[in-house]
Amino acid sequence: MRDAEFFRRWMAAAAAAVEREADRLTELDSPIGDADHGSNLLRGFTAVRAALEAEPVPAAPGAVLQLAGRTLISTVGGASGPLYGTLLRHTGKALGESAQVSDAELREALSEGVGAVARLGGAAPGDKTMLDALVPGVAALGTSYRAAGSAAEDGALATVPMRARKGRASYLGERSIGHQDPGATSSALLLGALADVAEPAGAR
Amino acid sequence: MTGGHPEPGPGVGSGPALVGIVLVSHSARVAQAVAELARELAAGGPVAPVAAAGGTAVGGLGTSAERIVAAAREVDRGAGVALLADLGSSVLTVKALLMEDELPPGSRLLDAPFVEGAVAAVVTASTGAPLAAVAASAADAYTYRKD
C-alpha cells in the first residue's frame, strides 16, 4: 500500500528530474515548439515542491496529487500546465480520500487521469504528444513500475518519426518529423520518477 | 463601469443581467486591444461587461489561470460568462478550469475566432441576449469567409 508520503516523494522526484533535464526539454522544444517547455515545467514543479512542503501537508494520496495538479495549472503558463494539472488532479480525484492506496488502485486512477488529458487536448496516441509516452507507460504498470518507466521512455523515442497533429508543432507539418516530442519526453520523466520511488532497488 | 448612458436599453437597471465576456490571450496587449475594439463597436447603448485576461501572472506571453478566474468573477452578473481564448494554453487552461468547476456557474468557452467572435459576443451580449445566443453569434463568425 502507498501513503501520502510516497506521493510526496514521487512529486519531489519528478521535480528533481525536471530540474536535471530542463535544458534538454527546452532544447527539444526549440525546433518544433516555443522553446519554453523546460523552463515552464521547472517553474511548475518548483512550485509543486514548495506547495507540498507547506503546512498543512496533505494527509491522503489523492489530496497530494490534487494539490500538485492545481499548482501546475496556476503556475506553468503554457499548455503543459493544464495538461499535467489535469492528469494529476483527475488521478488524485480517482484515488479518493483513502489514506492508503494499492498499486492496482493507483494504476486505475492513472488511467483515468490519462483519459482526462486525452479529452482535454482532443489528442490520441500517434499525434506526437505526451499521450505517446503516458498511454504505453500506464499500460505497462500492470507489469511493474520499472516497466512503466521504460515503456514511457520508448514511447517518447517513438515520437521522433511522427508528424505532429496537435499544438504549435502541428503548424510545422512535415517539418515536425524527426524531432522528439518534448511533452512525451517530460511524461517519461514523470513515470520514471514514479518508478524510482516505487522500486528504488532498480534505481540508478 | 459603463454607467451614465442617457437612453438605457434592455438589460440595464431592472432588466435582466447581461452576460459577461472574458477575453483570454497569450498577450496582455492583444486581450486589452480586442476588448477595447469590441467595446467600441458595441457602444451606442449599454455595453456588456468585458474583461481581458492576457499574458502570464508575471507579465510574459502565456496564460494565467488566476487572471482568468479573476476576470470571470469580475464580469459575472449572474447571467453567465462567455470566455473566448486564442491559442493552445489559453484554450486548455479555460477548459481545465471548467472541468474543475473553478469558474462562476454558467461559464462557457465559446468555439469562435478570437477577434471576430469577441466583437459578435460583446455586441450580442450588450442587447441583453442570453448566453446561448451570445455563443451562437460568436460561433457564427466562423462562417464569414474572406475570399
mmCIF file of C-alpha atoms in Angstrom:
data_model
loop_
_atom_site.group_PDB
_atom_site.id
_atom_site.type_symbol
_atom_site.label_atom_id
_atom_site.label_comp_id
_atom_site.label_asym_id
_atom_site.label_seq_id
_atom_site.Cartn_x
_atom_site.Cartn_y
_atom_site.Cartn_z
ATOM 1 C CA MET A 1 0.000 0.000 0.000
ATOM 2 C CA ARG A 2 1.130 3.555 -0.758
ATOM 3 C CA ASP A 3 0.601 6.511 1.569
ATOM 4 C CA ALA A 4 0.698 10.294 1.138
ATOM 5 C CA GLU A 5 4.425 10.331 1.902
ATOM 6 C CA PHE A 6 5.043 8.065 -1.116
ATOM 7 C CA PHE A 7 3.179 10.520 -3.352
ATOM 8 C CA ARG A 8 5.103 13.486 -1.944
ATOM 9 C CA ARG A 9 8.332 11.631 -2.715
ATOM 10 C CA TRP A 10 7.085 10.956 -6.249
ATOM 11 C CA MET A 11 6.390 14.651 -6.852
ATOM 12 C CA ALA A 12 9.760 15.602 -5.336
ATOM 13 C CA ALA A 13 11.491 13.070 -7.602
ATOM 14 C CA ALA A 14 9.592 14.459 -10.596
ATOM 15 C CA ALA A 15 10.669 17.986 -9.640
ATOM 16 C CA ALA A 16 14.291 16.807 -9.371
ATOM 17 C CA ALA A 17 14.081 15.096 -12.781
ATOM 18 C CA VAL A 18 12.597 18.205 -14.376
ATOM 19 C CA GLU A 19 15.339 20.291 -12.788
ATOM 20 C CA ARG A 20 18.010 17.915 -14.114
ATOM 21 C CA GLU A 21 16.511 17.767 -17.612
ATOM 22 C CA ALA A 22 15.066 21.284 -18.006
ATOM 23 C CA ASP A 23 17.682 22.371 -20.525
ATOM 24 C CA ARG A 24 17.170 19.252 -22.623
ATOM 25 C CA LEU A 25 13.373 19.715 -22.584
ATOM 26 C CA THR A 26 13.772 23.288 -23.763
ATOM 27 C CA GLU A 27 16.239 22.154 -26.461
ATOM 28 C CA LEU A 28 13.698 19.609 -27.718
ATOM 29 C CA ASP A 29 11.059 22.357 -27.684
ATOM 30 C CA SER A 30 13.205 24.748 -29.766
ATOM 31 C CA PRO A 31 12.822 23.317 -33.281
ATOM 32 C CA ILE A 32 9.103 22.440 -33.022
ATOM 33 C CA GLY A 33 7.738 24.459 -30.085
ATOM 34 C CA ASP A 34 8.309 27.821 -28.462
ATOM 35 C CA ALA A 35 11.401 26.790 -26.510
ATOM 36 C CA ASP A 36 9.906 27.102 -23.044
ATOM 37 C CA HIS A 37 8.901 23.564 -22.056
ATOM 38 C CA GLY A 38 11.825 23.103 -19.667
ATOM 39 C CA SER A 39 11.530 26.483 -18.003
ATOM 40 C CA ASN A 40 7.721 26.235 -17.759
ATOM 41 C CA LEU A 41 7.801 22.798 -16.136
ATOM 42 C CA LEU A 42 10.653 23.813 -13.869
ATOM 43 C CA ARG A 43 8.601 26.761 -12.603
ATOM 44 C CA GLY A 44 5.584 24.488 -12.143
ATOM 45 C CA PHE A 45 7.319 21.651 -10.331
ATOM 46 C CA THR A 46 9.340 24.015 -8.155
ATOM 47 C CA ALA A 47 6.000 25.454 -7.030
ATOM 48 C CA VAL A 48 4.626 21.928 -6.532
ATOM 49 C CA ARG A 49 7.543 21.039 -4.270
ATOM 50 C CA ALA A 50 7.003 24.198 -2.226
ATOM 51 C CA ALA A 51 3.233 23.616 -2.009
ATOM 52 C CA LEU A 52 3.719 20.056 -0.780
ATOM 53 C CA GLU A 53 6.173 21.166 1.901
ATOM 54 C CA ALA A 54 3.954 23.975 3.213
ATOM 55 C CA GLU A 55 1.729 23.286 6.227
ATOM 56 C CA PRO A 56 -0.696 21.661 6.436
ATOM 57 C CA VAL A 57 0.730 18.842 4.332
ATOM 58 C CA PRO A 58 -1.982 16.744 2.646
ATOM 59 C CA ALA A 59 -2.743 13.558 4.570
ATOM 60 C CA ALA A 60 -4.046 11.431 1.674
ATOM 61 C CA PRO A 61 -2.508 10.363 -1.647
ATOM 62 C CA GLY A 62 -5.435 11.830 -3.598
ATOM 63 C CA ALA A 63 -5.023 15.202 -1.885
ATOM 64 C CA VAL A 64 -1.283 15.276 -2.669
ATOM 65 C CA LEU A 65 -1.901 14.808 -6.391
ATOM 66 C CA GLN A 66 -4.822 17.256 -6.459
ATOM 67 C CA LEU A 67 -2.725 19.955 -4.809
ATOM 68 C CA ALA A 68 0.134 19.259 -7.227
ATOM 69 C CA GLY A 69 -2.223 19.436 -10.213
ATOM 70 C CA ARG A 70 -3.838 22.664 -9.055
ATOM 71 C CA THR A 71 -0.399 24.197 -8.544
ATOM 72 C CA LEU A 72 0.708 23.249 -12.072
ATOM 73 C CA ILE A 73 -2.421 24.772 -13.643
ATOM 74 C CA SER A 74 -1.773 28.007 -11.711
ATOM 75 C CA THR A 75 1.942 28.407 -12.273
ATOM 76 C CA VAL A 76 3.105 26.920 -15.576
ATOM 77 C CA GLY A 77 1.652 29.474 -18.000
ATOM 78 C CA GLY A 78 1.919 27.186 -21.057
ATOM 79 C CA ALA A 79 -0.116 24.253 -22.371
ATOM 80 C CA SER A 80 1.781 21.761 -20.205
ATOM 81 C CA GLY A 81 0.212 23.399 -17.102
ATOM 82 C CA PRO A 82 -3.418 22.495 -17.760
ATOM 83 C CA LEU A 83 -2.406 19.149 -19.310
ATOM 84 C CA TYR A 84 -0.214 17.919 -16.428
ATOM 85 C CA GLY A 85 -2.512 19.651 -13.957
ATOM 86 C CA THR A 86 -5.489 17.738 -15.306
ATOM 87 C CA LEU A 87 -3.526 14.465 -15.295
ATOM 88 C CA LEU A 88 -2.631 14.810 -11.612
ATOM 89 C CA ARG A 89 -5.937 16.260 -10.424
ATOM 90 C CA HIS A 90 -8.010 13.587 -12.103
ATOM 91 C CA THR A 91 -5.692 10.864 -10.883
ATOM 92 C CA GLY A 92 -5.950 12.361 -7.384
ATOM 93 C CA LYS A 93 -9.728 12.557 -7.548
ATOM 94 C CA ALA A 94 -9.928 8.944 -8.698
ATOM 95 C CA LEU A 95 -7.837 7.916 -5.675
ATOM 96 C CA GLY A 96 -10.483 9.389 -3.377
ATOM 97 C CA GLU A 97 -9.783 10.142 0.267
ATOM 98 C CA SER A 98 -8.172 6.902 1.449
ATOM 99 C CA ALA A 99 -5.003 7.304 3.489
ATOM 100 C CA GLN A 100 -3.503 4.258 1.742
ATOM 101 C CA VAL A 101 -3.947 3.118 -1.837
ATOM 102 C CA SER A 102 -2.964 -0.129 -3.512
ATOM 103 C CA ASP A 103 -0.831 -0.347 -6.637
ATOM 104 C CA ALA A 104 -3.894 -1.574 -8.535
ATOM 105 C CA GLU A 105 -5.874 1.491 -7.388
ATOM 106 C CA LEU A 106 -3.043 3.771 -8.480
ATOM 107 C CA ARG A 107 -2.909 2.074 -11.883
ATOM 108 C CA GLU A 108 -6.660 2.506 -12.329
ATOM 109 C CA ALA A 109 -6.550 6.138 -11.191
ATOM 110 C CA LEU A 110 -3.678 6.972 -13.539
ATOM 111 C CA SER A 111 -5.666 5.501 -16.430
ATOM 112 C CA GLU A 112 -8.491 7.885 -15.572
ATOM 113 C CA GLY A 113 -6.046 10.775 -15.388
ATOM 114 C CA VAL A 114 -4.630 9.922 -18.810
ATOM 115 C CA GLY A 115 -8.182 9.699 -20.186
ATOM 116 C CA ALA A 116 -8.887 13.204 -18.874
ATOM 117 C CA VAL A 117 -5.743 14.526 -20.606
ATOM 118 C CA ALA A 118 -6.872 12.944 -23.886
ATOM 119 C CA ARG A 119 -10.304 14.599 -23.550
ATOM 120 C CA LEU A 120 -8.844 17.982 -22.635
ATOM 121 C CA GLY A 121 -6.386 18.070 -25.532
ATOM 122 C CA GLY A 122 -8.542 16.164 -28.009
ATOM 123 C CA ALA A 123 -5.493 14.044 -28.845
ATOM 124 C CA ALA A 124 -4.860 10.327 -29.346
ATOM 125 C CA PRO A 125 -1.707 8.198 -29.410
ATOM 126 C CA GLY A 126 0.173 8.836 -32.655
ATOM 127 C CA ASP A 127 -0.446 12.595 -32.601
ATOM 128 C CA LYS A 128 3.088 13.232 -31.238
ATOM 129 C CA THR A 129 2.021 14.398 -27.778
ATOM 130 C CA MET A 130 2.552 13.414 -24.145
ATOM 131 C CA LEU A 131 -0.047 10.664 -24.669
ATOM 132 C CA ASP A 132 2.507 8.739 -26.742
ATOM 133 C CA ALA A 133 4.514 8.219 -23.541
ATOM 134 C CA LEU A 134 1.670 8.162 -20.996
ATOM 135 C CA VAL A 135 -0.554 5.582 -22.683
ATOM 136 C CA PRO A 136 2.083 2.822 -23.119
ATOM 137 C CA GLY A 137 3.634 3.774 -19.768
ATOM 138 C CA VAL A 138 0.417 3.385 -17.801
ATOM 139 C CA ALA A 139 -0.424 0.193 -19.705
ATOM 140 C CA ALA A 140 2.921 -1.292 -18.611
ATOM 141 C CA LEU A 141 2.165 -0.516 -14.931
ATOM 142 C CA GLY A 142 0.438 -3.901 -14.917
ATOM 143 C CA THR A 143 3.904 -5.462 -15.194
ATOM 144 C CA SER A 144 5.957 -3.209 -12.899
ATOM 145 C CA TYR A 145 6.760 0.433 -12.171
ATOM 146 C CA ARG A 146 10.155 -0.034 -13.818
ATOM 147 C CA ALA A 147 8.459 -1.436 -16.940
ATOM 148 C CA ALA A 148 6.154 1.587 -16.995
ATOM 149 C CA GLY A 149 9.125 3.964 -16.900
ATOM 150 C CA SER A 150 10.837 2.103 -19.759
ATOM 151 C CA ALA A 151 7.667 1.892 -21.850
ATOM 152 C CA ALA A 152 7.128 5.642 -21.445
ATOM 153 C CA GLU A 153 10.727 6.308 -22.497
ATOM 154 C CA ASP A 154 10.325 4.064 -25.541
ATOM 155 C CA GLY A 155 7.070 5.866 -26.292
ATOM 156 C CA ALA A 156 8.822 9.226 -26.173
ATOM 157 C CA LEU A 157 11.552 7.967 -28.550
ATOM 158 C CA ALA A 158 8.862 6.640 -30.880
ATOM 159 C CA THR A 159 7.535 10.196 -31.388
ATOM 160 C CA VAL A 160 10.645 11.116 -33.453
ATOM 161 C CA PRO A 161 9.290 9.956 -36.840
ATOM 162 C CA MET A 162 5.743 11.158 -36.107
ATOM 163 C CA ARG A 163 4.130 14.183 -37.653
ATOM 164 C CA ALA A 164 2.579 16.493 -35.025
ATOM 165 C CA ARG A 165 -1.184 16.839 -35.198
ATOM 166 C CA LYS A 166 -1.714 18.913 -32.031
ATOM 167 C CA GLY A 167 -0.343 22.119 -30.597
ATOM 168 C CA ARG A 168 2.073 24.606 -32.066
ATOM 169 C CA ALA A 169 4.200 21.861 -33.691
ATOM 170 C CA SER A 170 1.235 20.882 -35.893
ATOM 171 C CA TYR A 171 1.627 24.158 -37.815
ATOM 172 C CA LEU A 172 5.017 22.882 -38.999
ATOM 173 C CA GLY A 173 3.513 19.899 -40.814
ATOM 174 C CA GLU A 174 6.282 17.737 -42.331
ATOM 175 C CA ARG A 175 8.949 19.780 -40.553
ATOM 176 C CA SER A 176 7.770 18.386 -37.208
ATOM 177 C CA ILE A 177 9.054 14.958 -38.339
ATOM 178 C CA GLY A 178 12.466 13.936 -36.992
ATOM 179 C CA HIS A 179 12.181 15.648 -33.618
ATOM 180 C CA GLN A 180 11.357 14.013 -30.294
ATOM 181 C CA ASP A 181 8.227 15.442 -28.684
ATOM 182 C CA PRO A 182 9.096 17.455 -25.559
ATOM 183 C CA GLY A 183 5.769 16.626 -23.844
ATOM 184 C CA ALA A 184 6.249 12.900 -24.345
ATOM 185 C CA THR A 185 9.786 13.301 -23.003
ATOM 186 C CA SER A 186 8.661 15.053 -19.817
ATOM 187 C CA SER A 187 5.887 12.474 -19.387
ATOM 188 C CA ALA A 188 8.560 9.765 -19.438
ATOM 189 C CA LEU A 189 10.390 11.711 -16.701
ATOM 190 C CA LEU A 190 7.220 11.728 -14.580
ATOM 191 C CA LEU A 191 6.731 7.960 -14.885
ATOM 192 C CA GLY A 192 10.484 7.383 -14.450
ATOM 193 C CA ALA A 193 10.300 9.329 -11.174
ATOM 194 C CA LEU A 194 7.404 7.107 -10.075
ATOM 195 C CA ALA A 195 9.493 4.016 -10.832
ATOM 196 C CA ASP A 196 12.427 5.445 -8.874
ATOM 197 C CA VAL A 197 10.373 5.930 -5.713
ATOM 198 C CA ALA A 198 8.300 2.733 -6.063
ATOM 199 C CA GLU A 199 11.150 0.367 -6.887
ATOM 200 C CA PRO A 200 14.272 2.033 -5.535
ATOM 201 C CA ALA A 201 16.253 -1.221 -5.848
ATOM 202 C CA GLY A 202 16.203 -0.763 -9.606
ATOM 203 C CA ALA A 203 17.003 2.947 -9.413
ATOM 204 C CA ARG A 204 20.143 4.342 -10.936
ATOM 205 C CA MET B 1 -18.014 50.950 -15.426
ATOM 206 C CA THR B 2 -20.155 51.862 -18.420
ATOM 207 C CA GLY B 3 -22.828 53.747 -16.499
ATOM 208 C CA GLY B 4 -24.234 57.177 -17.385
ATOM 209 C CA HIS B 5 -25.935 56.321 -20.678
ATOM 210 C CA PRO B 6 -28.890 58.647 -21.297
ATOM 211 C CA GLU B 7 -31.006 56.009 -23.011
ATOM 212 C CA PRO B 8 -30.800 52.764 -21.107
ATOM 213 C CA GLY B 9 -31.607 49.752 -23.269
ATOM 214 C CA PRO B 10 -32.614 46.246 -22.273
ATOM 215 C CA GLY B 11 -30.576 44.697 -19.525
ATOM 216 C CA VAL B 12 -29.995 47.905 -17.619
ATOM 217 C CA GLY B 13 -31.475 48.741 -14.253
ATOM 218 C CA SER B 14 -34.445 46.494 -13.635
ATOM 219 C CA GLY B 15 -33.897 44.389 -16.778
ATOM 220 C CA PRO B 16 -32.179 41.012 -16.853
ATOM 221 C CA ALA B 17 -28.444 40.933 -16.107
ATOM 222 C CA LEU B 18 -26.056 40.930 -19.062
ATOM 223 C CA VAL B 19 -23.801 38.015 -19.975
ATOM 224 C CA GLY B 20 -20.176 38.810 -19.089
ATOM 225 C CA ILE B 21 -17.334 38.321 -21.585
ATOM 226 C CA VAL B 22 -13.733 37.269 -20.801
ATOM 227 C CA LEU B 23 -11.010 37.520 -23.455
ATOM 228 C CA VAL B 24 -8.087 35.152 -22.858
ATOM 229 C CA SER B 25 -4.990 35.741 -24.961
ATOM 230 C CA HIS B 26 -1.301 34.804 -24.707
ATOM 231 C CA SER B 27 -0.629 38.517 -24.871
ATOM 232 C CA ALA B 28 -1.929 41.064 -22.365
ATOM 233 C CA ARG B 29 -1.889 43.723 -25.082
ATOM 234 C CA VAL B 30 -3.862 41.574 -27.527
ATOM 235 C CA ALA B 31 -6.515 40.841 -24.910
ATOM 236 C CA GLN B 32 -6.755 44.526 -23.942
ATOM 237 C CA ALA B 33 -6.894 45.749 -27.537
ATOM 238 C CA VAL B 34 -9.548 43.247 -28.593
ATOM 239 C CA ALA B 35 -11.604 44.145 -25.514
ATOM 240 C CA GLU B 36 -11.379 47.822 -26.478
ATOM 241 C CA LEU B 37 -12.289 47.102 -30.103
ATOM 242 C CA ALA B 38 -15.315 45.038 -29.091
ATOM 243 C CA ARG B 39 -16.481 47.616 -26.530
ATOM 244 C CA GLU B 40 -16.241 50.450 -29.032
ATOM 245 C CA LEU B 41 -18.086 48.508 -31.726
ATOM 246 C CA ALA B 42 -20.829 47.659 -29.240
ATOM 247 C CA ALA B 43 -21.157 51.234 -27.934
ATOM 248 C CA GLY B 44 -24.293 53.246 -28.514
ATOM 249 C CA GLY B 45 -26.170 51.756 -25.608
ATOM 250 C CA PRO B 46 -25.212 49.828 -22.525
ATOM 251 C CA VAL B 47 -22.199 47.587 -23.122
ATOM 252 C CA ALA B 48 -21.914 44.118 -21.594
ATOM 253 C CA PRO B 49 -19.108 43.741 -19.034
ATOM 254 C CA VAL B 50 -15.857 42.723 -20.755
ATOM 255 C CA ALA B 51 -12.609 41.748 -19.026
ATOM 256 C CA ALA B 52 -9.209 40.989 -20.540
ATOM 257 C CA ALA B 53 -7.128 38.111 -19.164
ATOM 258 C CA GLY B 54 -3.931 38.227 -21.189
ATOM 259 C CA GLY B 55 -0.392 37.026 -20.559
ATOM 260 C CA THR B 56 1.095 35.287 -17.542
ATOM 261 C CA ALA B 57 0.918 36.476 -13.943
ATOM 262 C CA VAL B 58 4.448 37.887 -14.272
ATOM 263 C CA GLY B 59 3.717 39.807 -17.461
ATOM 264 C CA GLY B 60 5.113 37.362 -20.022
ATOM 265 C CA LEU B 61 3.475 35.676 -23.006
ATOM 266 C CA GLY B 62 1.262 32.781 -21.956
ATOM 267 C CA THR B 63 -1.747 32.043 -19.819
ATOM 268 C CA SER B 64 -2.570 32.753 -16.186
ATOM 269 C CA ALA B 65 -5.298 30.676 -14.562
ATOM 270 C CA GLU B 66 -5.560 33.284 -11.774
ATOM 271 C CA ARG B 67 -6.171 36.099 -14.242
ATOM 272 C CA ILE B 68 -8.874 34.087 -15.982
ATOM 273 C CA VAL B 69 -10.683 33.257 -12.735
ATOM 274 C CA ALA B 70 -10.437 36.876 -11.532
ATOM 275 C CA ALA B 71 -11.712 38.216 -14.868
ATOM 276 C CA ALA B 72 -14.650 35.801 -14.904
ATOM 277 C CA ARG B 73 -15.652 36.819 -11.366
ATOM 278 C CA GLU B 74 -15.338 40.483 -12.312
ATOM 279 C CA VAL B 75 -17.799 40.261 -15.238
ATOM 280 C CA ASP B 76 -20.218 37.763 -13.686
ATOM 281 C CA ARG B 77 -23.657 39.347 -13.255
ATOM 282 C CA GLY B 78 -25.456 36.069 -12.732
ATOM 283 C CA ALA B 79 -26.421 35.640 -16.406
ATOM 284 C CA GLY B 80 -23.432 33.509 -17.321
ATOM 285 C CA VAL B 81 -19.906 34.233 -18.517
ATOM 286 C CA ALA B 82 -18.721 33.673 -22.083
ATOM 287 C CA LEU B 83 -14.981 33.073 -22.469
ATOM 288 C CA LEU B 84 -13.052 33.439 -25.718
ATOM 289 C CA ALA B 85 -9.497 32.137 -25.998
ATOM 290 C CA ASP B 86 -6.818 32.490 -28.650
ATOM 291 C CA LEU B 87 -4.303 29.591 -28.790
ATOM 292 C CA GLY B 88 -3.087 26.381 -27.130
ATOM 293 C CA SER B 89 -2.668 27.045 -23.439
ATOM 294 C CA SER B 90 -5.374 29.747 -23.391
ATOM 295 C CA VAL B 91 -7.911 27.209 -24.623
ATOM 296 C CA LEU B 92 -6.591 24.353 -22.484
ATOM 297 C CA THR B 93 -6.452 26.411 -19.286
ATOM 298 C CA VAL B 94 -10.052 27.585 -19.684
ATOM 299 C CA LYS B 95 -11.163 24.017 -20.408
ATOM 300 C CA ALA B 96 -9.250 22.710 -17.384
ATOM 301 C CA LEU B 97 -10.816 25.386 -15.137
ATOM 302 C CA LEU B 98 -14.278 24.480 -16.453
ATOM 303 C CA MET B 99 -13.619 20.767 -15.822
ATOM 304 C CA GLU B 100 -12.668 21.619 -12.233
ATOM 305 C CA ASP B 101 -15.639 23.952 -11.651
ATOM 306 C CA GLU B 102 -13.382 26.890 -10.848
ATOM 307 C CA LEU B 103 -15.298 29.425 -12.931
ATOM 308 C CA PRO B 104 -18.637 31.042 -11.982
ATOM 309 C CA PRO B 105 -21.757 28.922 -12.611
ATOM 310 C CA GLY B 106 -22.921 29.317 -16.210
ATOM 311 C CA SER B 107 -19.410 29.891 -17.588
ATOM 312 C CA ARG B 108 -18.784 28.625 -21.097
ATOM 313 C CA LEU B 109 -15.848 28.558 -23.516
ATOM 314 C CA LEU B 110 -17.051 29.792 -26.897
ATOM 315 C CA ASP B 111 -15.959 27.968 -30.042
ATOM 316 C CA ALA B 112 -15.235 31.058 -32.119
ATOM 317 C CA PRO B 113 -12.469 33.043 -33.822
ATOM 318 C CA PHE B 114 -10.883 35.344 -31.253
ATOM 319 C CA VAL B 115 -11.311 38.844 -32.686
ATOM 320 C CA GLU B 116 -14.468 38.416 -34.750
ATOM 321 C CA GLY B 117 -16.013 36.179 -32.094
ATOM 322 C CA ALA B 118 -15.264 38.736 -29.378
ATOM 323 C CA VAL B 119 -16.984 41.527 -31.305
ATOM 324 C CA ALA B 120 -20.006 39.348 -32.065
ATOM 325 C CA ALA B 121 -20.215 38.174 -28.443
ATOM 326 C CA VAL B 122 -19.961 41.642 -26.905
ATOM 327 C CA VAL B 123 -22.432 43.196 -29.346
ATOM 328 C CA THR B 124 -24.912 40.366 -28.778
ATOM 329 C CA ALA B 125 -24.469 40.296 -25.003
ATOM 330 C CA SER B 126 -24.969 44.066 -24.901
ATOM 331 C CA THR B 127 -28.508 43.638 -26.304
ATOM 332 C CA GLY B 128 -29.373 41.605 -23.207
ATOM 333 C CA ALA B 129 -29.335 38.301 -25.102
ATOM 334 C CA PRO B 130 -28.866 35.083 -23.089
ATOM 335 C CA LEU B 131 -25.630 33.061 -23.086
ATOM 336 C CA ALA B 132 -26.837 30.600 -25.755
ATOM 337 C CA ALA B 133 -27.486 33.465 -28.199
ATOM 338 C CA VAL B 134 -24.118 35.046 -27.387
ATOM 339 C CA ALA B 135 -22.393 31.705 -28.059
ATOM 340 C CA ALA B 136 -24.285 31.192 -31.322
ATOM 341 C CA SER B 137 -23.459 34.626 -32.667
ATOM 342 C CA ALA B 138 -19.757 34.244 -31.796
ATOM 343 C CA ALA B 139 -19.612 30.799 -33.450
ATOM 344 C CA ASP B 140 -21.342 32.296 -36.485
ATOM 345 C CA ALA B 141 -18.239 34.438 -37.059
ATOM 346 C CA TYR B 142 -16.548 31.274 -38.391
ATOM 347 C CA THR B 143 -18.884 31.291 -41.401
ATOM 348 C CA TYR B 144 -17.851 34.741 -42.605
ATOM 349 C CA ARG B 145 -15.457 33.963 -45.473
ATOM 350 C CA LYS B 146 -12.805 36.445 -46.543
ATOM 351 C CA ASP B 147 -12.013 35.259 -50.073
#
